[in-house]
Short mmCIF file of C-alpha atoms in Angstrom, two decimals:
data_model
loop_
_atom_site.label_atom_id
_atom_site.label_comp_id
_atom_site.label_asym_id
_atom_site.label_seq_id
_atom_site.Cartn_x
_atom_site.Cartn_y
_atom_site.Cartn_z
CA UNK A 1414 -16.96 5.46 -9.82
CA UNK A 1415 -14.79 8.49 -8.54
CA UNK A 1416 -12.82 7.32 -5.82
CA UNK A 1417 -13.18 10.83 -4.34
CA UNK A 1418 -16.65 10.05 -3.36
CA UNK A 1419 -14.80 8.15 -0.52
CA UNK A 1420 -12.81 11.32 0.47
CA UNK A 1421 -15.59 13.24 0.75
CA UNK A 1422 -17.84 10.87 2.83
CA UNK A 1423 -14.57 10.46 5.27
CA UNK A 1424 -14.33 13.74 5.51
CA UNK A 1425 -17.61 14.62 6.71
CA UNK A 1426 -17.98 11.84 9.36
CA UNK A 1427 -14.32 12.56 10.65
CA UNK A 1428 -15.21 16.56 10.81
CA UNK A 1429 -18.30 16.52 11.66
CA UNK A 1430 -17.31 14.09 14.97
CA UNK A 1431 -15.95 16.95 16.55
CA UNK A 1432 -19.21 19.30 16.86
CA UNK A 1433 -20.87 17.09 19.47
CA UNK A 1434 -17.43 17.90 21.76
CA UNK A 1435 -17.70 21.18 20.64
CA UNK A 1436 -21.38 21.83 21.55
CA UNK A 1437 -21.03 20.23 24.97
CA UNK A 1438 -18.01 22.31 25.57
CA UNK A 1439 -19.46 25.47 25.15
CA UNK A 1440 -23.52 24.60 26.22
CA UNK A 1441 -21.71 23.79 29.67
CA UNK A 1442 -18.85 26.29 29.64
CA UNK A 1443 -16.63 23.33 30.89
CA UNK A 1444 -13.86 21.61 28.95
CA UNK A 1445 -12.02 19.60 32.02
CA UNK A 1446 -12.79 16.72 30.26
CA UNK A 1447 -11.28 17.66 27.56
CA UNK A 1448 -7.14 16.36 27.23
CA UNK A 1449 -5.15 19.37 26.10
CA UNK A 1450 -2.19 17.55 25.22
CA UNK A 1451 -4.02 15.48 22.65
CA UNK A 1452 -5.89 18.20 21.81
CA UNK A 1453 -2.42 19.95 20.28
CA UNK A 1454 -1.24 16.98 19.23
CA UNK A 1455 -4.16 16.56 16.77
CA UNK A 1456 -3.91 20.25 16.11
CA UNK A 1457 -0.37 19.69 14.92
CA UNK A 1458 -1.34 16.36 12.93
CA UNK A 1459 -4.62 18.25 10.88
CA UNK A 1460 -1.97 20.92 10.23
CA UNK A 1461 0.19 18.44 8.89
CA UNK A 1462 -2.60 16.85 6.73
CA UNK A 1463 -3.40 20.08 5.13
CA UNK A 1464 0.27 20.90 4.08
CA UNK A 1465 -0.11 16.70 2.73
CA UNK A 1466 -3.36 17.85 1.00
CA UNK A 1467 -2.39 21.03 -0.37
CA UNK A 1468 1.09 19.18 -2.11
CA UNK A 1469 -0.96 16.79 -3.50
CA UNK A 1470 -3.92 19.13 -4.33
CA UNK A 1471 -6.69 16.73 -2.45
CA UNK A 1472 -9.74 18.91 -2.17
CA UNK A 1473 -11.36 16.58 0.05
CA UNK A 1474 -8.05 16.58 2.59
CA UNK A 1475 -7.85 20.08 2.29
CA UNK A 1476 -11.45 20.85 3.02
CA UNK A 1477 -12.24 18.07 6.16
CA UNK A 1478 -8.83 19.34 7.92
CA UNK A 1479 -9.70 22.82 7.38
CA UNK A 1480 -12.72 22.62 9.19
CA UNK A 1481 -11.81 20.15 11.62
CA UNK A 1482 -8.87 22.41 12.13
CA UNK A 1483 -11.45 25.48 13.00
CA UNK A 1484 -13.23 22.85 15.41
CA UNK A 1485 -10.62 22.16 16.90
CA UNK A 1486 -9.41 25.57 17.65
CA UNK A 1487 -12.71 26.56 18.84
CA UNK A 1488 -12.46 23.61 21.41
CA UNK A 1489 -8.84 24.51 22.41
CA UNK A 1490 -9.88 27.98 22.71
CA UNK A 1491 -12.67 27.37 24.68
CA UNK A 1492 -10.74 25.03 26.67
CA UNK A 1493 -8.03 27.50 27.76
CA UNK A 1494 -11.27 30.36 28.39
CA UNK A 1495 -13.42 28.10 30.68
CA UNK A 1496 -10.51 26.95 32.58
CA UNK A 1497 -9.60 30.44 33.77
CA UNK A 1498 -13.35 31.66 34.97
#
C-alpha cells in the first residue's frame, strides 16, 4: 500500500475544512468572527509547510498547503474588506 494514499486523504479533509469558513465569510460579508492573529499565524505556518514540502518534494504537502494557503488568503482578504464597509 502507498503510504501517500494517507497524504492525500489528509490533505483533502485539512483543505477542504476551510471552505465552510470561507463560504460563510463571504455569503454574509462578515468576518468578525474570524481571529486575525491566528489567521496569520496559520498563514505563516502553511507557508512554512510548503517550503518543508517542496525540500522534501511531498506532492501531497505541497498541493493541500497550496490550496489551503489560497483559502486562507481569500478569508484574510475578505476579512480585512468587510471590516472596512
Amino acid at each position: 500500500m502507498n503510504v501517500d494514499i494517507f497524504g492525500y486523504f489528509a490533505a483533502i479533509l485539512t483543505t477542504a475544512a476551510f471552505l465552510p469558513q470561507l463560504i460563510k465569510t463571504l455569503k454574509t460579508k462578515k468576518a468578525d468572527d474570524v481571529s486575525l492573529t491566528t489567521l496569520i499565524m496559520f498563514i505563516i505556518g502553511v507557508l512554512s509547510w510548503i517550503i518543508y514540502g517542496y525540500k522534501i518534494s511531498s506532492l501531497p504537502i505541497l498541493i493541500a498547503n497550496f490550496i489551503t494557503l489560497i483559502l486562507n488568503l481569500l478569508i484574510l482578504i475578505s476579512k480585512v474588506y468587510f471590516s472596512k464597509t
